[in-house]
Structure formats: structure tokens, C-alpha cells
Amino acid sequence: MATPPKRQKREEYRRAHREEGLNELPKKKHYRQRAHANPFSDHQLTYPMNPAAMDWSTCYPAYAEPEQILQGPYSPELQAGVTKQMKKEVTVADIGCGFGGLLVALAPKLPDELLLGLEIRTQVTEYVQDRIKALRNQNPNTTMYQNIACLRANTMKFLPNFFRKGQLSKIFLCFPDPHFKARKHKARIVSSTLNSEYAFVMKPGGWIYTITDVEDLHKWMVEHLEGHQSFERVNGEEQEKDVCVSVMKVGTEEGKKVERNNGEKFVACFRRLQDPPWPT
């Protein structure tokens, strides 16, 4: 059966962006995707067995250490499988990054951090990756946008596969799927179980940033994060002084849409607490 002409044009456009390294920013119309994906489905995902097995050099080539040649009786196949060392590690994660607006906006604000967007939808992930490549091509011989990357991942299942204990300083949860029906609440990105995973990968003092235009979801996230022993809510004055909060309000595509519709945005931030000492 022949591929429909419109789908074929979209595939050719995406292939050109990937293979030819175009400088122009990709167009969303060529990356059609449903608004949401079921996190409980069996997606065909690639993920490392553990954080040490993750090769970050493909995401952040500008921050990869010069390749080391192994000494001794190592086969070329084994050498090819060795994970390259990085000058820095990822410290900021945008979970459900959508079309990458926040990543792009935060890149110059956090030049000393490596930021990673995690997105479950295939074509949306491709769009962000192509967008980052185009921005890097537009800014040659600089470090602009070299500190951001995007991977396709289901963080509800595989977050600890990417990040070691205490690695992250910031996690962003921006305009997540509200899952309005009560039977769908288990799919919300904030829950008692998931909050424990966030606590595991975050260092003490790190922040979780949440924003939504759905008040019911905002109350849900506040209730579950405040109720977790590893987090405390950041007070309003400290929250408003944080540069990432102001960027988060206007940097995402969803945030801009809410702005155009004169909608209300509900923001809440939470600080990772120090773990109590083990009893002796």
C-alpha cells in the first residue's frame, strides 16, 4: 500500500533535517502527533541499564572528553561499547518537555548546566532534537545551545535508569496532562510513588518546579509533594525571585497558549530536603 502523499512529504522533510543539518528551525506541521501518550503502554524505548551505561556524548558532544584509546587486549567491539567520559553531567531535567520551548529559553539562563528534555511522544522528540540541531548550526563556534538535549523516554518507568542518586538540581513539570477522570489519576506525573523517585535522583536543596493552568491538578500536585517527607514547599517570595520561575511562565508553548487565552497559571515549587541520618 502506497504511503499517503502528505505523510510522505512530512517524512521527507524530517529526513532532510536529520541528514542535511539544515539551519532553519523545523516546522511543527511536519511533526504531527497526538496531544498525549499512554505512559502505561508498551512503547518501544531505548534506555540504559543504569546511569553509568548512558553515553551522553551523543547528546552533548561539546562537553565530551577527548576519546581515550584503551590499552591492552581489548577488541574493537568492546572499545566501541565503552561509555565516553563527560566534562559535566546532566543536572536539570524537563519531564514532558513538549516542543522544547523551556529548554531553549533556559539554555542561555543556565549556561553552566546541562539540561535534558524527556518526552514520550516520538515525533515531538524528533522535533525538539531537530530544533536543537538547527539552533546549534545557527550559532557555530560558540557554546550556545550545546548544553541542551532531548531524549525519548518514559520517566514514569525509567527515570532512575538515566540519573544516579542525588544527580539533579532542578526538575520541571510544566503543564502536564491533567487526566481529569478519577480512574486516570494514577497516570498523573505527580504521585506518592513518583515523588519518591524524584527524591532519589535529586540532590538536597534541589527544586521541583510545577506549573499548570488546571487548578484541580495544581492542588493535587501541591497536596502530594507537600505530603512527601523529602520535600517542602518554597515560599512565595523566594519562588518569585527565582529566574527559572519567570522563564517557566512564558517559555513553554503551553504557557504562551494560556497567555494568549488570558488564562490563569498556577505555580508551585518544592525543595528537596536533606535525608535524616540513619539511626545508630
Tab-separated table of N, CA and C in Angstrom, residues 117-243:
chain	number	residue	atom	x	y	z
A	117	GLY	N	15.696	17.396	28.096
A	117	GLY	CA	14.260	17.252	27.951
A	117	GLY	C	13.909	15.800	27.742
A	118	LEU	N	12.878	15.331	28.423
A	118	LEU	CA	12.427	13.949	28.306
A	118	LEU	C	10.985	13.958	27.806
A	119	GLU	N	10.747	13.303	26.689
A	119	GLU	CA	9.434	13.350	26.041
A	119	GLU	C	9.087	11.956	25.526
A	120	ILE	N	7.859	11.520	25.766
A	120	ILE	CA	7.460	10.164	25.405
A	120	ILE	C	6.990	10.047	23.963
A	121	ARG	N	6.534	11.153	23.361
A	121	ARG	CA	5.982	11.101	22.006
A	121	ARG	C	7.104	11.153	20.961
A	122	THR	N	7.060	10.220	20.027
A	122	THR	CA	8.159	10.033	19.071
A	122	THR	C	8.430	11.271	18.223
A	123	GLN	N	7.416	11.756	17.537
A	123	GLN	CA	7.642	12.850	16.590
A	123	GLN	C	7.889	14.180	17.305
A	124	VAL	N	7.337	14.338	18.486
A	124	VAL	CA	7.632	15.548	19.266
A	124	VAL	C	9.099	15.540	19.685
A	125	THR	N	9.595	14.357	20.077
A	125	THR	CA	11.015	14.232	20.418
A	125	THR	C	11.886	14.572	19.214
A	126	GLU	N	11.517	14.057	18.044
A	126	GLU	CA	12.280	14.354	16.828
A	126	GLU	C	12.285	15.851	16.543
A	127	TYR	N	11.144	16.493	16.758
A	127	TYR	CA	11.065	17.940	16.520
A	127	TYR	C	12.061	18.688	17.412
A	128	VAL	N	12.073	18.356	18.703
A	128	VAL	CA	12.976	19.052	19.631
A	128	VAL	C	14.426	18.792	19.257
A	129	GLN	N	14.745	17.554	18.912
A	129	GLN	CA	16.118	17.233	18.518
A	129	GLN	C	16.532	18.010	17.269
A	130	ASP	N	15.636	18.089	16.288
A	130	ASP	CA	15.946	18.851	15.066
A	130	ASP	C	16.031	20.344	15.361
A	131	ARG	N	15.204	20.803	16.276
A	131	ARG	CA	15.240	22.218	16.666
A	131	ARG	C	16.579	22.569	17.310
A	132	ILE	N	17.058	21.708	18.177
A	132	ILE	CA	18.334	21.953	18.843
A	132	ILE	C	19.482	21.917	17.831
A	133	LYS	N	19.439	20.959	16.911
A	133	LYS	CA	20.483	20.892	15.873
A	133	LYS	C	20.519	22.169	15.043
A	134	ALA	N	19.325	22.667	14.675
A	134	ALA	CA	19.263	23.887	13.868
A	134	ALA	C	19.818	25.079	14.643
A	135	LEU	N	19.483	25.180	15.913
A	135	LEU	CA	19.985	26.288	16.734
A	135	LEU	C	21.500	26.219	16.886
A	136	ARG	N	22.024	25.013	17.023
A	136	ARG	CA	23.484	24.866	17.101
A	136	ARG	C	24.137	25.254	15.780
A	137	ASN	N	23.511	24.878	14.667
A	137	ASN	CA	24.053	25.238	13.347
A	137	ASN	C	24.010	26.744	13.115
A	138	GLN	N	23.004	27.408	13.704
A	138	GLN	CA	22.895	28.856	13.569
A	138	GLN	C	23.920	29.600	14.422
A	139	ASN	N	24.501	28.904	15.378
A	139	ASN	CA	25.462	29.538	16.290
A	139	ASN	C	26.777	28.751	16.305
A	140	PRO	N	27.446	28.660	15.140
A	140	PRO	CA	28.699	27.894	15.075
A	140	PRO	C	29.809	28.580	15.870
A	141	ASN	N	30.772	27.781	16.287
A	141	ASN	CA	31.953	28.279	17.011
A	141	ASN	C	31.586	28.936	18.334
A	142	THR	N	30.423	28.574	18.891
A	142	THR	CA	30.023	29.051	20.220
A	142	THR	C	29.485	27.856	20.996
A	143	THR	N	29.239	28.080	22.267
A	143	THR	CA	28.640	27.024	23.103
A	143	THR	C	27.128	27.187	23.212
A	144	MET	N	26.561	28.122	22.451
A	144	MET	CA	25.126	28.353	22.508
A	144	MET	C	24.359	27.086	22.136
A	145	TYR	N	23.456	26.698	23.003
A	145	TYR	CA	22.560	25.544	22.825
A	145	TYR	C	23.283	24.207	22.800
A	146	GLN	N	24.575	24.222	23.116
A	146	GLN	CA	25.285	22.947	23.248
A	146	GLN	C	24.936	22.269	24.572
A	147	ASN	N	24.335	23.009	25.481
A	147	ASN	CA	24.043	22.478	26.817
A	147	ASN	C	22.628	21.930	26.959
A	148	ILE	N	21.890	21.786	25.851
A	148	ILE	CA	20.545	21.223	25.925
A	148	ILE	C	20.429	20.038	24.970
A	149	ALA	N	19.589	19.090	25.343
A	149	ALA	CA	19.357	17.908	24.522
A	149	ALA	C	17.987	17.347	24.871
A	150	CYS	N	17.526	16.419	24.048
A	150	CYS	CA	16.218	15.804	24.264
A	150	CYS	C	16.293	14.320	23.935
A	151	LEU	N	15.645	13.509	24.775
A	151	LEU	CA	15.581	12.071	24.555
A	151	LEU	C	14.132	11.604	24.659
A	152	ARG	N	13.817	10.560	23.910
A	152	ARG	CA	12.514	9.929	24.063
A	152	ARG	C	12.597	8.963	25.235
A	153	ALA	N	11.730	9.148	26.214
A	153	ALA	CA	11.784	8.312	27.413
A	153	ALA	C	10.444	8.346	28.131
A	154	ASN	N	10.177	7.307	28.877
A	154	ASN	CA	9.014	7.245	29.755
A	154	ASN	C	9.523	7.363	31.182
A	155	THR	N	9.475	8.561	31.736
A	155	THR	CA	10.057	8.795	33.055
A	155	THR	C	9.262	8.136	34.170
A	156	MET	N	8.019	7.781	33.904
A	156	MET	CA	7.237	7.088	34.916
A	156	MET	C	7.761	5.675	35.140
A	157	LYS	N	8.551	5.173	34.197
A	157	LYS	CA	9.096	3.823	34.326
A	157	LYS	C	10.617	3.798	34.480
A	158	PHE	N	11.320	4.724	33.815
A	158	PHE	CA	12.767	4.547	33.655
A	158	PHE	C	13.611	5.721	34.148
A	159	LEU	N	13.083	6.611	34.964
A	159	LEU	CA	13.866	7.761	35.422
A	159	LEU	C	15.181	7.361	36.085
A	160	PRO	N	15.199	6.394	37.016
A	160	PRO	CA	16.472	6.020	37.667
A	160	PRO	C	17.456	5.324	36.721
A	161	ASN	N	17.012	4.928	35.539
A	161	ASN	CA	17.956	4.357	34.577
A	161	ASN	C	18.873	5.420	33.984
A	162	PHE	N	18.420	6.685	34.021
A	162	PHE	CA	19.189	7.776	33.413
A	162	PHE	C	20.000	8.563	34.438
A	163	PHE	N	19.511	8.665	35.662
A	163	PHE	CA	20.145	9.545	36.649
A	163	PHE	C	20.488	8.780	37.914
A	164	ARG	N	21.688	9.043	38.431
A	164	ARG	CA	22.106	8.406	39.674
A	164	ARG	C	21.476	9.138	40.865
A	165	LYS	N	21.656	8.589	42.020
A	165	LYS	CA	21.122	9.188	43.242
A	165	LYS	C	21.738	10.564	43.480
A	166	GLY	N	20.886	11.565	43.704
A	166	GLY	CA	21.355	12.910	44.031
A	166	GLY	C	21.975	13.671	42.876
A	167	GLN	N	21.669	13.304	41.640
A	167	GLN	CA	22.330	13.942	40.491
A	167	GLN	C	21.694	15.270	40.100
A	168	LEU	N	20.383	15.373	40.146
A	168	LEU	CA	19.685	16.536	39.592
A	168	LEU	C	19.521	17.652	40.617
A	169	SER	N	19.631	18.890	40.122
A	169	SER	CA	19.377	20.058	40.969
A	169	SER	C	18.032	20.702	40.662
A	170	LYS	N	17.481	20.424	39.473
A	170	LYS	CA	16.192	21.005	39.084
A	170	LYS	C	15.404	19.995	38.255
A	171	ILE	N	14.116	19.882	38.567
A	171	ILE	CA	13.178	19.105	37.750
A	171	ILE	C	11.998	20.007	37.428
A	172	PHE	N	11.626	20.062	36.152
A	172	PHE	CA	10.490	20.869	35.713
A	172	PHE	C	9.341	19.959	35.289
A	173	LEU	N	8.154	20.258	35.810
A	173	LEU	CA	6.918	19.561	35.441
A	173	LEU	C	5.946	20.632	34.954
A	174	CYS	N	5.994	20.913	33.669
A	174	CYS	CA	5.264	22.057	33.111
A	174	CYS	C	4.040	21.603	32.319
A	175	PHE	N	2.902	22.062	32.747
A	175	PHE	CA	1.628	21.790	32.066
A	175	PHE	C	1.465	20.300	31.732
A	176	PRO	N	1.578	19.443	32.758
A	176	PRO	CA	1.404	18.014	32.490
A	176	PRO	C	-0.054	17.684	32.179
A	177	ASP	N	-0.255	16.509	31.590
A	177	ASP	CA	-1.603	16.020	31.286
A	177	ASP	C	-2.407	15.956	32.586
A	178	PRO	N	-3.550	16.636	32.672
A	178	PRO	CA	-4.309	16.653	33.927
A	178	PRO	C	-5.040	15.353	34.233
A	179	HIS	N	-5.291	14.512	33.231
A	179	HIS	CA	-6.011	13.253	33.465
A	179	HIS	C	-7.216	13.492	34.381
A	180	PHE	N	-8.205	14.153	33.857
A	180	PHE	CA	-9.336	14.625	34.663
A	180	PHE	C	-10.113	13.502	35.344
A	181	LYS	N	-10.334	12.385	34.645
A	181	LYS	CA	-11.147	11.319	35.218
A	181	LYS	C	-10.428	10.666	36.402
A	182	ALA	N	-11.207	10.350	37.443
A	182	ALA	CA	-10.626	9.784	38.658
A	182	ALA	C	-9.867	8.485	38.387
A	183	ARG	N	-10.365	7.667	37.475
A	183	ARG	CA	-9.703	6.402	37.185
A	183	ARG	C	-8.385	6.601	36.440
A	184	LYS	N	-8.149	7.833	35.946
A	184	LYS	CA	-6.908	8.154	35.234
A	184	LYS	C	-5.885	8.862	36.127
A	185	HIS	N	-6.257	9.154	37.363
A	185	HIS	CA	-5.350	9.893	38.244
A	185	HIS	C	-4.033	9.148	38.470
A	186	LYS	N	-4.061	7.828	38.356
A	186	LYS	CA	-2.829	7.050	38.541
A	186	LYS	C	-1.792	7.374	37.466
A	187	ALA	N	-2.233	7.983	36.371
A	187	ALA	CA	-1.306	8.342	35.283
A	187	ALA	C	-0.740	9.751	35.443
A	188	ARG	N	-1.136	10.464	36.475
A	188	ARG	CA	-0.594	11.807	36.686
A	188	ARG	C	0.890	11.730	37.019
A	189	ILE	N	1.630	12.747	36.581
A	189	ILE	CA	3.084	12.744	36.692
A	189	ILE	C	3.555	13.005	38.119
A	190	VAL	N	2.647	13.426	38.993
A	190	VAL	CA	2.949	13.598	40.416
A	190	VAL	C	2.108	12.608	41.201
A	191	SER	N	2.771	11.769	41.983
A	191	SER	CA	2.093	10.797	42.845
A	191	SER	C	3.050	10.437	43.967
A	192	SER	N	2.549	9.750	44.967
A	192	SER	CA	3.407	9.375	46.092
A	192	SER	C	4.586	8.523	45.628
A	193	THR	N	4.318	7.588	44.724
A	193	THR	CA	5.387	6.699	44.238
A	193	THR	C	6.397	7.463	43.401
A	194	LEU	N	5.916	8.269	42.440
A	194	LEU	CA	6.829	9.012	41.576
A	194	LEU	C	7.612	10.057	42.357
A	195	ASN	N	6.995	10.648	43.367
A	195	ASN	CA	7.707	11.637	44.175
A	195	ASN	C	8.918	11.026	44.864
A	196	SER	N	8.827	9.750	45.225
A	196	SER	CA	9.972	9.066	45.828
A	196	SER	C	11.093	8.887	44.810
A	197	GLU	N	10.725	8.676	43.550
A	197	GLU	CA	11.761	8.577	42.513
A	197	GLU	C	12.403	9.938	42.251
A	198	TYR	N	11.579	10.996	42.260
A	198	TYR	CA	12.143	12.340	42.112
A	198	TYR	C	13.110	12.627	43.261
A	199	ALA	N	12.722	12.239	44.458
A	199	ALA	CA	13.578	12.470	45.623
A	199	ALA	C	14.896	11.707	45.482
A	200	PHE	N	14.838	10.514	44.908
A	200	PHE	CA	16.042	9.701	44.752
A	200	PHE	C	17.051	10.376	43.824
A	201	VAL	N	16.600	10.912	42.699
A	201	VAL	CA	17.534	11.464	41.711
A	201	VAL	C	17.909	12.918	41.997
A	202	MET	N	17.275	13.548	42.984
A	202	MET	CA	17.562	14.955	43.278
A	202	MET	C	18.530	15.092	44.443
A	203	LYS	N	19.384	16.108	44.359
A	203	LYS	CA	20.286	16.381	45.463
A	203	LYS	C	19.579	17.255	46.496
A	204	PRO	N	19.958	17.172	47.759
A	204	PRO	CA	19.360	18.039	48.775
A	204	PRO	C	19.515	19.509	48.400
A	205	GLY	N	18.434	20.258	48.541
A	205	GLY	CA	18.436	21.660	48.146
A	205	GLY	C	17.941	21.890	46.737
A	206	GLY	N	17.820	20.827	45.944
A	206	GLY	CA	17.304	20.962	44.588
A	206	GLY	C	15.825	21.295	44.579
A	207	TRP	N	15.349	21.816	43.450
A	207	TRP	CA	13.957	22.270	43.332
A	207	TRP	C	13.188	21.452	42.306
A	208	ILE	N	11.922	21.195	42.624
A	208	ILE	CA	10.948	20.747	41.630
A	208	ILE	C	10.062	21.939	41.306
A	209	TYR	N	9.929	22.244	40.026
A	209	TYR	CA	9.111	23.359	39.554
A	209	TYR	C	7.845	22.791	38.914
A	210	THR	N	6.681	23.248	39.353
A	210	THR	CA	5.431	22.805	38.733
A	210	THR	C	4.626	24.011	38.264
A	211	ILE	N	3.963	23.865	37.125
A	211	ILE	CA	3.077	24.912	36.611
A	211	ILE	C	1.972	24.244	35.803
A	212	THR	N	0.756	24.731	35.935
A	212	THR	CA	-0.395	24.220	35.194
A	212	THR	C	-1.456	25.312	35.133
A	213	ASP	N	-2.359	25.167	34.181
A	213	ASP	CA	-3.499	26.081	34.113
A	213	ASP	C	-4.769	25.398	34.623
A	214	VAL	N	-4.618	24.207	35.194
A	214	VAL	CA	-5.752	23.458	35.760
A	214	VAL	C	-5.643	23.500	37.281
A	215	GLU	N	-6.546	24.226	37.930
A	215	GLU	CA	-6.440	24.420	39.376
A	215	GLU	C	-6.527	23.102	40.138
A	216	ASP	N	-7.399	22.197	39.686
A	216	ASP	CA	-7.537	20.908	40.369
A	216	ASP	C	-6.216	20.136	40.346
A	217	LEU	N	-5.531	20.151	39.217
A	217	LEU	CA	-4.236	19.467	39.127
A	217	LEU	C	-3.201	20.161	40.000
A	218	HIS	N	-3.231	21.484	40.028
A	218	HIS	CA	-2.316	22.242	40.885
A	218	HIS	C	-2.488	21.820	42.346
A	219	LYS	N	-3.721	21.736	42.808
A	219	LYS	CA	-3.982	21.332	44.193
A	219	LYS	C	-3.500	19.903	44.443
A	220	TRP	N	-3.681	19.045	43.440
A	220	TRP	CA	-3.227	17.653	43.544
A	220	TRP	C	-1.707	17.599	43.718
A	221	MET	N	-0.987	18.343	42.882
A	221	MET	CA	0.468	18.309	42.945
A	221	MET	C	0.972	18.886	44.265
A	222	VAL	N	0.355	19.972	44.713
A	222	VAL	CA	0.749	20.565	45.992
A	222	VAL	C	0.502	19.581	47.130
A	223	GLU	N	-0.667	18.963	47.126
A	223	GLU	CA	-1.011	18.013	48.192
A	223	GLU	C	-0.025	16.850	48.251
A	224	HIS	N	0.310	16.285	47.092
A	224	HIS	CA	1.165	15.106	47.087
A	224	HIS	C	2.636	15.433	47.334
A	225	LEU	N	3.114	16.584	46.859
A	225	LEU	CA	4.513	16.938	47.105
A	225	LEU	C	4.713	17.467	48.521
A	226	GLU	N	3.769	18.244	49.019
A	226	GLU	CA	3.855	18.696	50.413
A	226	GLU	C	3.732	17.522	51.375
A	227	GLY	N	2.980	16.527	50.983
A	227	GLY	CA	2.775	15.377	51.846
A	227	GLY	C	3.913	14.379	51.837
A	228	HIS	N	4.914	14.612	50.964
A	228	HIS	CA	6.061	13.705	50.900
A	228	HIS	C	7.149	14.196	51.836
A	229	GLN	N	7.730	13.285	52.613
A	229	GLN	CA	8.685	13.676	53.647
A	229	GLN	C	10.001	14.222	53.091
A	230	SER	N	10.245	14.058	51.793
A	230	SER	CA	11.506	14.531	51.218
A	230	SER	C	11.423	15.940	50.638
A	231	PHE	N	10.228	16.552	50.666
A	231	PHE	CA	10.064	17.868	50.052
A	231	PHE	C	9.357	18.846	50.974
A	232	GLU	N	9.691	20.123	50.802
A	232	GLU	CA	8.963	21.212	51.444
A	232	GLU	C	8.657	22.253	50.390
A	233	ARG	N	7.536	22.955	50.561
A	233	ARG	CA	7.153	23.962	49.568
A	233	ARG	C	7.981	25.221	49.755
A	234	VAL	N	8.418	25.791	48.657
A	234	VAL	CA	9.178	27.042	48.674
A	234	VAL	C	8.191	28.193	48.863
A	235	ASN	N	8.534	29.131	49.743
A	235	ASN	CA	7.605	30.244	49.994
A	235	ASN	C	7.499	31.151	48.766
A	236	GLY	N	6.396	31.884	48.706
A	236	GLY	CA	6.080	32.679	47.522
A	236	GLY	C	7.130	33.710	47.164
A	237	GLU	N	7.691	34.387	48.167
A	237	GLU	CA	8.679	35.433	47.894
A	237	GLU	C	9.947	34.854	47.272
A	238	GLU	N	10.435	33.757	47.838
A	238	GLU	CA	11.637	33.114	47.299
A	238	GLU	C	11.363	32.555	45.907
A	239	GLN	N	10.170	32.024	45.719
A	239	GLN	CA	9.788	31.451	44.432
A	239	GLN	C	9.794	32.498	43.327
A	240	GLU	N	9.223	33.659	43.600
A	240	GLU	CA	9.119	34.696	42.575
A	240	GLU	C	10.467	35.311	42.227
A	241	LYS	N	11.457	35.196	43.114
A	241	LYS	CA	12.788	35.732	42.837
A	241	LYS	C	13.610	34.802	41.955
A	242	ASP	N	13.169	33.554	41.818
A	242	ASP	CA	13.933	32.574	41.052
A	242	ASP	C	13.761	32.844	39.562
A	243	VAL	N	14.866	32.962	38.849
A	243	VAL	CA	14.818	33.304	37.417
A	243	VAL	C	14.122	32.222	36.612
